[in-house]
């Protein structure tokens, strides 16, 4: 893209090119956001991460048209004095860096809390002290469990949206007890949200907080034993993709009864771009970003992924496509779960006029086509290797 001279914000004003310091730019969301910014805007990106595999295609100096507009800095924000300088160089900082896979929350609670709270502190401080705008990535997990989940199973109020729809400005944050270490992540994210909000209230920090609701798509996490550790446990999309690629049953934790709403990464990135380019409408707000129309139980997700994968790979499904496992067996001690996650869309609709578009079937079709194309050969090779005696 272009010099962007003809691009207007939602209020009809020309959008000025800006420099964005993106921390965690090498991850799943960061890679899609960098791609969008390079393809469709004139903005510059200072891309900070410890890894860059997922944005390599944007960094090749010979092949990319945007080599001048994206600069990678290999930085661990835990201990790197260059961070403040990079925040100062930018107009806007977006912080995506975090440990954010549930398998880590109960097994590495200290790393989880440090990553999601302590390591984010200097970023907030540098933005506040230098009068720089901040978009901070939180999570829908800050809502924890729904109010309705505490009612008896057959209670009629469980069907009342007031008892389950999650609203930024009114829903409480309901976590389990301290020994349920699953909540270490949600609690650290909640505290950093409160800190960002307080910096806004007391010191005038211009901020936006994003609460993603299960964004999924290509490049999410890793396939164990192929581009990540064999024993690693990624998020559900990658776990189920791995099972499908290896022709193993998909593992349903505690019966797969939990409910989630899944949104296509490309829809969600549209919302983030609107926040970036409409500061007056986005500053001071917390936004749910999800697709309330794409709700399924984890069991239904497994069934749909099995069907879609058969279609895109041309392979028939195995005889028993799913298997039940206990959460203790799968995640270990201290796991707990959110029962249901439906985002209320009132605030994002009112401020940014944004709506998600892609159905669950369609987003799974494009994502599983990508997974098959990217990994099927490598998995075949890995599984056909003779075992050393
Ligand atoms: N994907 C989702 O649906 C989802 C949902 C809720 C919240 N979020 C939040 O969005 C953010 C991004 O999520 P994602 O799915 O892209 O995760 P991801 O793990 O793919 O990306 C995070 C990136 O941050 C980097 N990072 C972590 N610690 C770092 C450090 N100390 N220094 C430098 N880089 C560091 C990692 O290397 C990784 O590339 C996270 O804050 C996460 O909590 C994501
Ligand atoms: O994506 C989000 O919005 C947030 O939710 C995720 O949490 P969760 O949805 O629980 O994580 P997944 O790993 O995607 O699991 C979804 C559900 O599938 C289940 N699951 C997972 C993997 C598996 O193989 N089988 C299985 O049944 C889990 O127990 C859980 O109920 C992560 O915490 C974060 O990335 C993020 O903050």
PDB file of N, CA and C and ligand atoms in Angstrom, residues 100 102 105 139-141 182 185 212-214 235-236 239-240 251-253 258 260 298 330-331 335 337 341, ligand 2:
ATOM      1  N   UNK A 100       0.455 -16.774  27.550  1.00  0.00           N
ATOM      2  CA  UNK A 100      -1.022 -16.803  27.447  1.00  0.00           C
ATOM      3  C   UNK A 100      -1.562 -18.158  26.992  1.00  0.00           C
ATOM      4  N   UNK A 102      -3.132 -21.654  28.578  1.00  0.00           N
ATOM      5  CA  UNK A 102      -3.648 -22.155  29.865  1.00  0.00           C
ATOM      6  C   UNK A 102      -2.779 -23.238  30.509  1.00  0.00           C
ATOM      7  N   UNK A 105      -0.610 -21.692  33.111  1.00  0.00           N
ATOM      8  CA  UNK A 105      -1.105 -20.892  34.241  1.00  0.00           C
ATOM      9  C   UNK A 105      -1.013 -21.646  35.573  1.00  0.00           C
ATOM     10  N   UNK A 139      -7.540  -9.710  28.351  1.00  0.00           N
ATOM     11  CA  UNK A 139      -8.174 -10.976  27.951  1.00  0.00           C
ATOM     12  C   UNK A 139      -9.618 -11.043  28.444  1.00  0.00           C
ATOM     13  N   UNK A 140     -10.435 -11.841  27.755  1.00  0.00           N
ATOM     14  CA  UNK A 140     -11.796 -12.100  28.234  1.00  0.00           C
ATOM     15  C   UNK A 140     -11.752 -12.914  29.527  1.00  0.00           C
ATOM     16  N   UNK A 141     -10.584 -13.532  29.818  1.00  0.00           N
ATOM     17  CA  UNK A 141     -10.504 -14.333  31.046  1.00  0.00           C
ATOM     18  C   UNK A 141     -10.637 -13.485  32.299  1.00  0.00           C
ATOM     19  N   UNK A 182      -4.985 -21.815  37.881  1.00  0.00           N
ATOM     20  CA  UNK A 182      -5.439 -21.391  36.565  1.00  0.00           C
ATOM     21  C   UNK A 182      -5.701 -19.878  36.525  1.00  0.00           C
ATOM     22  N   UNK A 185      -3.279 -16.118  35.695  1.00  0.00           N
ATOM     23  CA  UNK A 185      -3.237 -15.301  34.465  1.00  0.00           C
ATOM     24  C   UNK A 185      -4.316 -14.222  34.510  1.00  0.00           C
ATOM     25  N   UNK A 212      -9.649  -9.733  24.142  1.00  0.00           N
ATOM     26  CA  UNK A 212      -9.959 -10.692  23.071  1.00  0.00           C
ATOM     27  C   UNK A 212     -10.730 -11.900  23.606  1.00  0.00           C
ATOM     28  N   UNK A 213     -11.701 -12.354  22.810  1.00  0.00           N
ATOM     29  CA  UNK A 213     -12.471 -13.568  23.110  1.00  0.00           C
ATOM     30  C   UNK A 213     -12.083 -14.632  22.082  1.00  0.00           C
ATOM     31  N   UNK A 214     -11.169 -15.512  22.420  1.00  0.00           N
ATOM     32  CA  UNK A 214     -10.751 -16.644  21.593  1.00  0.00           C
ATOM     33  C   UNK A 214     -10.599 -16.312  20.105  1.00  0.00           C
ATOM     34  N   UNK A 235      -2.916 -23.830  22.748  1.00  0.00           N
ATOM     35  CA  UNK A 235      -4.352 -23.595  22.935  1.00  0.00           C
ATOM     36  C   UNK A 235      -5.156 -24.549  22.054  1.00  0.00           C
ATOM     37  N   UNK A 236      -6.481 -24.565  22.275  1.00  0.00           N
ATOM     38  CA  UNK A 236      -7.301 -25.659  21.743  1.00  0.00           C
ATOM     39  C   UNK A 236      -7.214 -25.806  20.221  1.00  0.00           C
ATOM     40  N   UNK A 239      -4.078 -27.704  19.577  1.00  0.00           N
ATOM     41  CA  UNK A 239      -4.168 -29.081  20.123  1.00  0.00           C
ATOM     42  C   UNK A 239      -4.984 -29.950  19.175  1.00  0.00           C
ATOM     43  N   UNK A 240      -6.175 -29.450  18.790  1.00  0.00           N
ATOM     44  CA  UNK A 240      -7.051 -30.252  17.932  1.00  0.00           C
ATOM     45  C   UNK A 240      -6.444 -30.399  16.530  1.00  0.00           C
ATOM     46  N   UNK A 251      -8.781 -34.690  22.258  1.00  0.00           N
ATOM     47  CA  UNK A 251      -9.004 -34.895  23.693  1.00  0.00           C
ATOM     48  C   UNK A 251      -9.971 -33.867  24.252  1.00  0.00           C
ATOM     49  N   UNK A 252     -11.083 -34.338  24.812  1.00  0.00           N
ATOM     50  CA  UNK A 252     -12.074 -33.426  25.396  1.00  0.00           C
ATOM     51  C   UNK A 252     -11.860 -33.361  26.904  1.00  0.00           C
ATOM     52  N   UNK A 253     -11.444 -32.184  27.365  1.00  0.00           N
ATOM     53  CA  UNK A 253     -11.156 -32.007  28.777  1.00  0.00           C
ATOM     54  C   UNK A 253     -12.472 -31.928  29.565  1.00  0.00           C
ATOM     55  N   UNK A 258     -17.440 -27.025  28.313  1.00  0.00           N
ATOM     56  CA  UNK A 258     -17.266 -25.557  28.376  1.00  0.00           C
ATOM     57  C   UNK A 258     -17.649 -24.952  27.044  1.00  0.00           C
ATOM     58  N   UNK A 260     -17.397 -21.657  24.317  1.00  0.00           N
ATOM     59  CA  UNK A 260     -16.555 -20.547  23.872  1.00  0.00           C
ATOM     60  C   UNK A 260     -17.180 -19.929  22.629  1.00  0.00           C
ATOM     61  N   UNK A 298     -16.934 -27.101  23.566  1.00  0.00           N
ATOM     62  CA  UNK A 298     -15.654 -27.608  23.048  1.00  0.00           C
ATOM     63  C   UNK A 298     -15.902 -28.927  22.288  1.00  0.00           C
ATOM     64  N   UNK A 330      -4.883 -33.844  31.963  1.00  0.00           N
ATOM     65  CA  UNK A 330      -4.457 -33.066  30.798  1.00  0.00           C
ATOM     66  C   UNK A 330      -3.611 -31.851  31.190  1.00  0.00           C
ATOM     67  N   UNK A 331      -4.061 -31.113  32.212  1.00  0.00           N
ATOM     68  CA  UNK A 331      -3.366 -29.871  32.595  1.00  0.00           C
ATOM     69  C   UNK A 331      -2.617 -29.976  33.931  1.00  0.00           C
ATOM     70  N   UNK A 335      -5.946 -26.717  37.739  1.00  0.00           N
ATOM     71  CA  UNK A 335      -6.673 -26.216  36.572  1.00  0.00           C
ATOM     72  C   UNK A 335      -8.123 -25.949  36.970  1.00  0.00           C
ATOM     73  N   UNK A 337     -11.842 -23.785  34.937  1.00  0.00           N
ATOM     74  CA  UNK A 337     -12.230 -23.348  33.592  1.00  0.00           C
ATOM     75  C   UNK A 337     -13.292 -22.256  33.642  1.00  0.00           C
ATOM     76  N   UNK A 341     -18.513 -17.895  27.504  1.00  0.00           N
ATOM     77  CA  UNK A 341     -17.966 -16.557  27.230  1.00  0.00           C
ATOM     78  C   UNK A 341     -18.665 -15.890  26.060  1.00  0.00           C
TER      79      UNK A 341
HETATM   80  O1  LIG B   2      -8.342 -17.024  23.762  1.00  0.00           O
HETATM   81  C1  LIG B   2      -8.830 -16.377  24.702  1.00  0.00           C
HETATM   82  O2  LIG B   2      -9.750 -15.612  24.611  1.00  0.00           O
HETATM   83  C2  LIG B   2      -8.267 -16.602  26.079  1.00  0.00           C
HETATM   84  O3  LIG B   2      -8.583 -17.892  26.408  1.00  0.00           O
HETATM   85  C3  LIG B   2      -7.649 -18.914  26.420  1.00  0.00           C
HETATM   86  O4  LIG B   2      -8.230 -19.763  27.350  1.00  0.00           O
HETATM   87  P1  LIG B   2      -9.125 -20.957  26.909  1.00  0.00           P
HETATM   88  O5  LIG B   2     -10.209 -20.572  25.967  1.00  0.00           O
HETATM   89  O6  LIG B   2      -9.569 -21.678  28.129  1.00  0.00           O
HETATM   90  O7  LIG B   2      -7.996 -21.818  26.222  1.00  0.00           O
HETATM   91  P2  LIG B   2      -7.965 -22.922  25.099  1.00  0.00           P
HETATM   92  O8  LIG B   2      -6.668 -23.646  25.244  1.00  0.00           O
HETATM   93  O9  LIG B   2      -8.229 -22.333  23.798  1.00  0.00           O
HETATM   94  O10 LIG B   2      -9.110 -23.939  25.557  1.00  0.00           O
HETATM   95  C4  LIG B   2     -10.468 -23.802  25.291  1.00  0.00           C
HETATM   96  C5  LIG B   2     -11.229 -24.948  25.926  1.00  0.00           C
HETATM   97  O11 LIG B   2     -10.863 -26.175  25.288  1.00  0.00           O
HETATM   98  C6  LIG B   2     -10.487 -27.152  26.238  1.00  0.00           C
HETATM   99  N1  LIG B   2      -9.469 -28.033  25.592  1.00  0.00           N
HETATM  100  C7  LIG B   2      -8.259 -27.543  25.232  1.00  0.00           C
HETATM  101  C8  LIG B   2      -7.344 -28.342  24.564  1.00  0.00           C
HETATM  102  C9  LIG B   2      -7.667 -29.674  24.290  1.00  0.00           C
HETATM  103  O12 LIG B   2      -6.891 -30.467  23.674  1.00  0.00           O
HETATM  104  N2  LIG B   2      -8.890 -30.143  24.664  1.00  0.00           N
HETATM  105  C10 LIG B   2      -9.801 -29.354  25.310  1.00  0.00           C
HETATM  106  O13 LIG B   2     -10.899 -29.839  25.644  1.00  0.00           O
HETATM  107  C11 LIG B   2     -10.029 -26.364  27.448  1.00  0.00           C
HETATM  108  O14 LIG B   2     -10.125 -27.119  28.621  1.00  0.00           O
HETATM  109  C12 LIG B   2     -10.985 -25.184  27.420  1.00  0.00           C
HETATM  110  O15 LIG B   2     -12.198 -25.559  28.011  1.00  0.00           O
HETATM  111  C13 LIG B   2      -6.279 -18.482  26.898  1.00  0.00           C
HETATM  112  O16 LIG B   2      -6.258 -18.292  28.270  1.00  0.00           O
HETATM  113  C14 LIG B   2      -5.807 -17.197  26.340  1.00  0.00           C
HETATM  114  O17 LIG B   2      -5.128 -17.352  25.142  1.00  0.00           O
HETATM  115  C15 LIG B   2      -6.829 -16.154  26.169  1.00  0.00           C
HETATM  116  O18 LIG B   2      -6.673 -15.245  27.219  1.00  0.00           O
END
